[in-house]
Amino acid sequence: MIEQIKKSEFGLEGTLECPLFAQPLDVLIDGADVEYAQRCADALCALPEETLLRLCKYSVRYCEWFRSLVPDVDIGVPEGTEGRAILEHIFPGSLIVTVPEDGRVGYSLELECDWEPEHGMEWTILDGKVKYVGPYESTSPWDDMAYTGFYQEGAKLNMNFADRE
């Protein structure tokens, strides 16, 4: 449950204990109502294992792509890390809930990760489908992803490491 909700210059803010992470997340509610934000928080906390494993797979892609850019730098993630093990290198920042465009549940997570301390990472989810995993870009669950596209193996520049779902 979202707790300690208060008004701020950015909208409403609170905190959320989520079993996915060992520490609480900040919650930023930007224009949405608290009831909808709680639906998003509940969806995150009850994330199906299949969705979590896809998030992990896409996060590993992002990590390995970053590693390829800086081959002589220790990025803090052992080579060969896969599956849920990548979660040891991802840390919660904020659950971001914006005004829904329809009745679906959509949200983004601003995250920190060992391999990219400057830009961090973002996960964007709409109705249980992963829409975006990559450097923090402030994507909306309702974005058409024209800017970032979806993952294409062998592409020189990938902004989104998620497959089209």
PDB file of C-alpha atoms in Angstrom:
ATOM      1  CA  MET A   1       0.000   0.000   0.000  1.00  0.00           C
ATOM      2  CA  ILE A   2       1.205   3.492  -0.808  1.00  0.00           C
ATOM      3  CA  GLU A   3       1.956   5.237   2.463  1.00  0.00           C
ATOM      4  CA  GLN A   4       2.926   8.698   3.675  1.00  0.00           C
ATOM      5  CA  ILE A   5       1.162  10.444   0.785  1.00  0.00           C
ATOM      6  CA  LYS A   6       1.765  14.179   0.738  1.00  0.00           C
ATOM      7  CA  LYS A   7       1.574  17.048  -1.735  1.00  0.00           C
ATOM      8  CA  SER A   8       4.783  18.304  -3.298  1.00  0.00           C
ATOM      9  CA  GLU A   9       5.737  20.609  -6.132  1.00  0.00           C
ATOM     10  CA  PHE A  10       5.660  17.549  -8.453  1.00  0.00           C
ATOM     11  CA  GLY A  11       2.191  16.286  -7.477  1.00  0.00           C
ATOM     12  CA  LEU A  12       1.554  13.713  -4.772  1.00  0.00           C
ATOM     13  CA  GLU A  13       4.398  11.687  -3.321  1.00  0.00           C
ATOM     14  CA  GLY A  14       4.481   8.643  -1.083  1.00  0.00           C
ATOM     15  CA  THR A  15       6.372   5.439  -0.411  1.00  0.00           C
ATOM     16  CA  LEU A  16       5.729   1.799  -1.261  1.00  0.00           C
ATOM     17  CA  GLU A  17       7.092  -1.429   0.202  1.00  0.00           C
ATOM     18  CA  CYS A  18       7.277  -3.858  -2.715  1.00  0.00           C
ATOM     19  CA  PRO A  19       8.471  -7.472  -2.425  1.00  0.00           C
ATOM     20  CA  LEU A  20      10.424  -7.084  -5.653  1.00  0.00           C
ATOM     21  CA  PHE A  21      12.922  -4.769  -3.942  1.00  0.00           C
ATOM     22  CA  ALA A  22      14.675  -4.966  -0.574  1.00  0.00           C
ATOM     23  CA  GLN A  23      14.055  -1.284   0.112  1.00  0.00           C
ATOM     24  CA  PRO A  24      11.042   1.013  -0.300  1.00  0.00           C
ATOM     25  CA  LEU A  25      10.311   2.878  -3.512  1.00  0.00           C
ATOM     26  CA  ASP A  26       9.308   6.493  -3.711  1.00  0.00           C
ATOM     27  CA  VAL A  27       5.976   6.964  -5.476  1.00  0.00           C
ATOM     28  CA  LEU A  28       5.333  10.009  -7.660  1.00  0.00           C
ATOM     29  CA  ILE A  29       1.694  10.531  -8.606  1.00  0.00           C
ATOM     30  CA  ASP A  30       1.662  13.095 -11.410  1.00  0.00           C
ATOM     31  CA  GLY A  31      -1.938  14.144 -12.020  1.00  0.00           C
ATOM     32  CA  ALA A  32      -3.498  10.715 -11.432  1.00  0.00           C
ATOM     33  CA  ASP A  33      -5.759  10.026  -8.480  1.00  0.00           C
ATOM     34  CA  VAL A  34      -4.598   8.022  -5.476  1.00  0.00           C
ATOM     35  CA  GLU A  35      -6.987   5.138  -6.226  1.00  0.00           C
ATOM     36  CA  TYR A  36      -5.476   4.651  -9.683  1.00  0.00           C
ATOM     37  CA  ALA A  37      -1.949   4.990  -8.281  1.00  0.00           C
ATOM     38  CA  GLN A  38      -2.756   2.242  -5.786  1.00  0.00           C
ATOM     39  CA  ARG A  39      -3.940  -0.008  -8.656  1.00  0.00           C
ATOM     40  CA  CYS A  40      -0.540   0.556 -10.299  1.00  0.00           C
ATOM     41  CA  ALA A  41       1.290  -0.160  -7.036  1.00  0.00           C
ATOM     42  CA  ASP A  42      -0.739  -3.348  -6.535  1.00  0.00           C
ATOM     43  CA  ALA A  43       0.065  -4.461 -10.090  1.00  0.00           C
ATOM     44  CA  LEU A  44       3.785  -3.896  -9.515  1.00  0.00           C
ATOM     45  CA  CYS A  45       3.776  -5.751  -6.205  1.00  0.00           C
ATOM     46  CA  ALA A  46       1.910  -8.690  -7.788  1.00  0.00           C
ATOM     47  CA  LEU A  47       4.001  -8.754 -10.969  1.00  0.00           C
ATOM     48  CA  PRO A  48       3.670 -12.200 -12.555  1.00  0.00           C
ATOM     49  CA  GLU A  49       6.864 -14.263 -12.588  1.00  0.00           C
ATOM     50  CA  GLU A  50       6.754 -14.400 -16.399  1.00  0.00           C
ATOM     51  CA  THR A  51       6.760 -10.592 -16.616  1.00  0.00           C
ATOM     52  CA  LEU A  52       9.541 -10.317 -14.049  1.00  0.00           C
ATOM     53  CA  LEU A  53      11.686 -12.779 -16.006  1.00  0.00           C
ATOM     54  CA  ARG A  54      11.176 -10.732 -19.185  1.00  0.00           C
ATOM     55  CA  LEU A  55      12.195  -7.571 -17.300  1.00  0.00           C
ATOM     56  CA  CYS A  56      15.321  -9.403 -16.133  1.00  0.00           C
ATOM     57  CA  LYS A  57      16.113 -10.634 -19.658  1.00  0.00           C
ATOM     58  CA  TYR A  58      15.749  -7.137 -21.112  1.00  0.00           C
ATOM     59  CA  SER A  59      17.779  -5.625 -18.261  1.00  0.00           C
ATOM     60  CA  VAL A  60      20.614  -8.084 -18.991  1.00  0.00           C
ATOM     61  CA  ARG A  61      20.481  -6.988 -22.658  1.00  0.00           C
ATOM     62  CA  TYR A  62      20.856  -3.368 -21.565  1.00  0.00           C
ATOM     63  CA  CYS A  63      23.726  -4.283 -19.234  1.00  0.00           C
ATOM     64  CA  GLU A  64      25.581  -6.281 -21.895  1.00  0.00           C
ATOM     65  CA  TRP A  65      25.092  -3.553 -24.494  1.00  0.00           C
ATOM     66  CA  PHE A  66      26.539  -1.021 -22.051  1.00  0.00           C
ATOM     67  CA  ARG A  67      29.435  -3.385 -21.305  1.00  0.00           C
ATOM     68  CA  SER A  68      30.210  -3.494 -25.049  1.00  0.00           C
ATOM     69  CA  LEU A  69      30.541   0.320 -25.070  1.00  0.00           C
ATOM     70  CA  VAL A  70      33.128   0.341 -22.277  1.00  0.00           C
ATOM     71  CA  PRO A  71      34.984  -2.974 -22.567  1.00  0.00           C
ATOM     72  CA  ASP A  72      37.909  -1.860 -20.379  1.00  0.00           C
ATOM     73  CA  VAL A  73      35.739  -0.633 -17.500  1.00  0.00           C
ATOM     74  CA  ASP A  74      34.496  -2.776 -14.615  1.00  0.00           C
ATOM     75  CA  ILE A  75      30.764  -2.056 -14.690  1.00  0.00           C
ATOM     76  CA  GLY A  76      30.107  -3.851 -11.415  1.00  0.00           C
ATOM     77  CA  VAL A  77      28.165  -6.752 -12.951  1.00  0.00           C
ATOM     78  CA  PRO A  78      29.946 -10.081 -13.505  1.00  0.00           C
ATOM     79  CA  GLU A  79      29.975 -11.306 -17.102  1.00  0.00           C
ATOM     80  CA  GLY A  80      27.468 -14.081 -17.640  1.00  0.00           C
ATOM     81  CA  THR A  81      24.921 -12.646 -15.186  1.00  0.00           C
ATOM     82  CA  GLU A  82      21.460 -13.715 -16.287  1.00  0.00           C
ATOM     83  CA  GLY A  83      17.903 -14.162 -15.104  1.00  0.00           C
ATOM     84  CA  ARG A  84      16.935 -12.951 -11.642  1.00  0.00           C
ATOM     85  CA  ALA A  85      20.613 -12.482 -10.706  1.00  0.00           C
ATOM     86  CA  ILE A  86      20.539  -9.114 -12.509  1.00  0.00           C
ATOM     87  CA  LEU A  87      18.176  -7.832  -9.792  1.00  0.00           C
ATOM     88  CA  GLU A  88      21.145  -7.750  -7.401  1.00  0.00           C
ATOM     89  CA  HIS A  89      22.449  -4.865  -9.551  1.00  0.00           C
ATOM     90  CA  ILE A  90      19.168  -2.909  -9.852  1.00  0.00           C
ATOM     91  CA  PHE A  91      17.937  -0.575  -7.123  1.00  0.00           C
ATOM     92  CA  PRO A  92      14.556   1.129  -6.727  1.00  0.00           C
ATOM     93  CA  GLY A  93      14.121   4.800  -7.333  1.00  0.00           C
ATOM     94  CA  SER A  94      10.548   5.838  -8.040  1.00  0.00           C
ATOM     95  CA  LEU A  95       7.277   4.360  -9.183  1.00  0.00           C
ATOM     96  CA  ILE A  96       5.897   7.016 -11.522  1.00  0.00           C
ATOM     97  CA  VAL A  97       2.154   7.131 -12.098  1.00  0.00           C
ATOM     98  CA  THR A  98       0.710   9.612 -14.586  1.00  0.00           C
ATOM     99  CA  VAL A  99      -2.848  10.301 -15.708  1.00  0.00           C
ATOM    100  CA  PRO A 100      -4.195   7.185 -17.426  1.00  0.00           C
ATOM    101  CA  GLU A 101      -5.350   7.605 -21.021  1.00  0.00           C
ATOM    102  CA  ASP A 102      -7.831   4.762 -20.707  1.00  0.00           C
ATOM    103  CA  GLY A 103      -8.851   2.144 -18.161  1.00  0.00           C
ATOM    104  CA  ARG A 104      -5.607   0.165 -18.367  1.00  0.00           C
ATOM    105  CA  VAL A 105      -2.962   0.064 -15.633  1.00  0.00           C
ATOM    106  CA  GLY A 106       0.298   1.676 -16.745  1.00  0.00           C
ATOM    107  CA  TYR A 107       3.331   2.907 -14.873  1.00  0.00           C
ATOM    108  CA  SER A 108       7.077   3.464 -15.092  1.00  0.00           C
ATOM    109  CA  LEU A 109       9.883   2.731 -12.696  1.00  0.00           C
ATOM    110  CA  GLU A 110      12.914   4.970 -12.418  1.00  0.00           C
ATOM    111  CA  LEU A 111      15.730   2.688 -11.272  1.00  0.00           C
ATOM    112  CA  GLU A 112      19.419   2.805 -10.514  1.00  0.00           C
ATOM    113  CA  CYS A 113      21.743   0.120 -11.802  1.00  0.00           C
ATOM    114  CA  ASP A 114      25.386  -0.748 -11.186  1.00  0.00           C
ATOM    115  CA  TRP A 115      26.390  -0.574 -14.843  1.00  0.00           C
ATOM    116  CA  GLU A 116      25.003   2.863 -15.763  1.00  0.00           C
ATOM    117  CA  PRO A 117      25.179   5.240 -12.788  1.00  0.00           C
ATOM    118  CA  GLU A 118      24.784   8.355 -14.940  1.00  0.00           C
ATOM    119  CA  HIS A 119      21.516   7.603 -16.763  1.00  0.00           C
ATOM    120  CA  GLY A 120      20.152   4.792 -14.631  1.00  0.00           C
ATOM    121  CA  MET A 121      17.394   2.655 -15.988  1.00  0.00           C
ATOM    122  CA  GLU A 122      13.679   2.659 -16.627  1.00  0.00           C
ATOM    123  CA  TRP A 123      11.036  -0.042 -16.854  1.00  0.00           C
ATOM    124  CA  THR A 124       7.668   0.903 -18.388  1.00  0.00           C
ATOM    125  CA  ILE A 125       4.724  -1.471 -18.129  1.00  0.00           C
ATOM    126  CA  LEU A 126       1.191  -1.248 -19.533  1.00  0.00           C
ATOM    127  CA  ASP A 127      -1.429  -3.844 -18.637  1.00  0.00           C
ATOM    128  CA  GLY A 128       1.262  -6.324 -17.623  1.00  0.00           C
ATOM    129  CA  LYS A 129       3.166  -5.942 -20.902  1.00  0.00           C
ATOM    130  CA  VAL A 130       6.711  -4.606 -20.877  1.00  0.00           C
ATOM    131  CA  LYS A 131       6.882  -1.580 -23.165  1.00  0.00           C
ATOM    132  CA  TYR A 132      10.335  -0.207 -22.371  1.00  0.00           C
ATOM    133  CA  VAL A 133      13.565  -1.233 -20.658  1.00  0.00           C
ATOM    134  CA  GLY A 134      16.626   0.953 -21.093  1.00  0.00           C
ATOM    135  CA  PRO A 135      18.259   4.183 -19.990  1.00  0.00           C
ATOM    136  CA  TYR A 136      15.911   6.535 -18.178  1.00  0.00           C
ATOM    137  CA  GLU A 137      13.960   8.450 -20.836  1.00  0.00           C
ATOM    138  CA  SER A 138      10.801   9.395 -18.907  1.00  0.00           C
ATOM    139  CA  THR A 139       8.634   7.230 -21.152  1.00  0.00           C
ATOM    140  CA  SER A 140       4.904   7.033 -20.644  1.00  0.00           C
ATOM    141  CA  PRO A 141       3.082   3.710 -20.742  1.00  0.00           C
ATOM    142  CA  TRP A 142       0.941   5.236 -23.495  1.00  0.00           C
ATOM    143  CA  ASP A 143       3.860   6.328 -25.708  1.00  0.00           C
ATOM    144  CA  ASP A 144       3.819   4.672 -29.126  1.00  0.00           C
ATOM    145  CA  MET A 145       7.558   3.939 -28.736  1.00  0.00           C
ATOM    146  CA  ALA A 146       8.324   5.560 -32.106  1.00  0.00           C
ATOM    147  CA  TYR A 147      11.348   7.285 -30.535  1.00  0.00           C
ATOM    148  CA  THR A 148      12.833   4.247 -28.852  1.00  0.00           C
ATOM    149  CA  GLY A 149      11.415   1.467 -31.012  1.00  0.00           C
ATOM    150  CA  PHE A 150      11.768  -2.083 -29.741  1.00  0.00           C
ATOM    151  CA  TYR A 151      14.779  -4.353 -29.500  1.00  0.00           C
ATOM    152  CA  GLN A 152      16.433  -5.342 -32.776  1.00  0.00           C
ATOM    153  CA  GLU A 153      19.353  -7.706 -32.497  1.00  0.00           C
ATOM    154  CA  GLY A 154      22.405  -6.358 -34.274  1.00  0.00           C
ATOM    155  CA  ALA A 155      21.177  -2.758 -34.394  1.00  0.00           C
ATOM    156  CA  LYS A 156      23.959  -0.253 -33.753  1.00  0.00           C
ATOM    157  CA  LEU A 157      21.985   1.800 -31.262  1.00  0.00           C
ATOM    158  CA  ASN A 158      19.287   0.292 -29.110  1.00  0.00           C
ATOM    159  CA  MET A 159      17.326   2.618 -26.914  1.00  0.00           C
ATOM    160  CA  ASN A 160      14.753   0.014 -25.905  1.00  0.00           C
ATOM    161  CA  PHE A 161      15.894  -3.440 -24.885  1.00  0.00           C
ATOM    162  CA  ALA A 162      12.368  -4.843 -24.632  1.00  0.00           C
ATOM    163  CA  ASP A 163      10.806  -7.050 -27.300  1.00  0.00           C
ATOM    164  CA  ARG A 164       7.526  -5.925 -28.835  1.00  0.00           C
ATOM    165  CA  GLU A 165       4.812  -7.724 -26.810  1.00  0.00           C
TER     166      GLU A 165
END
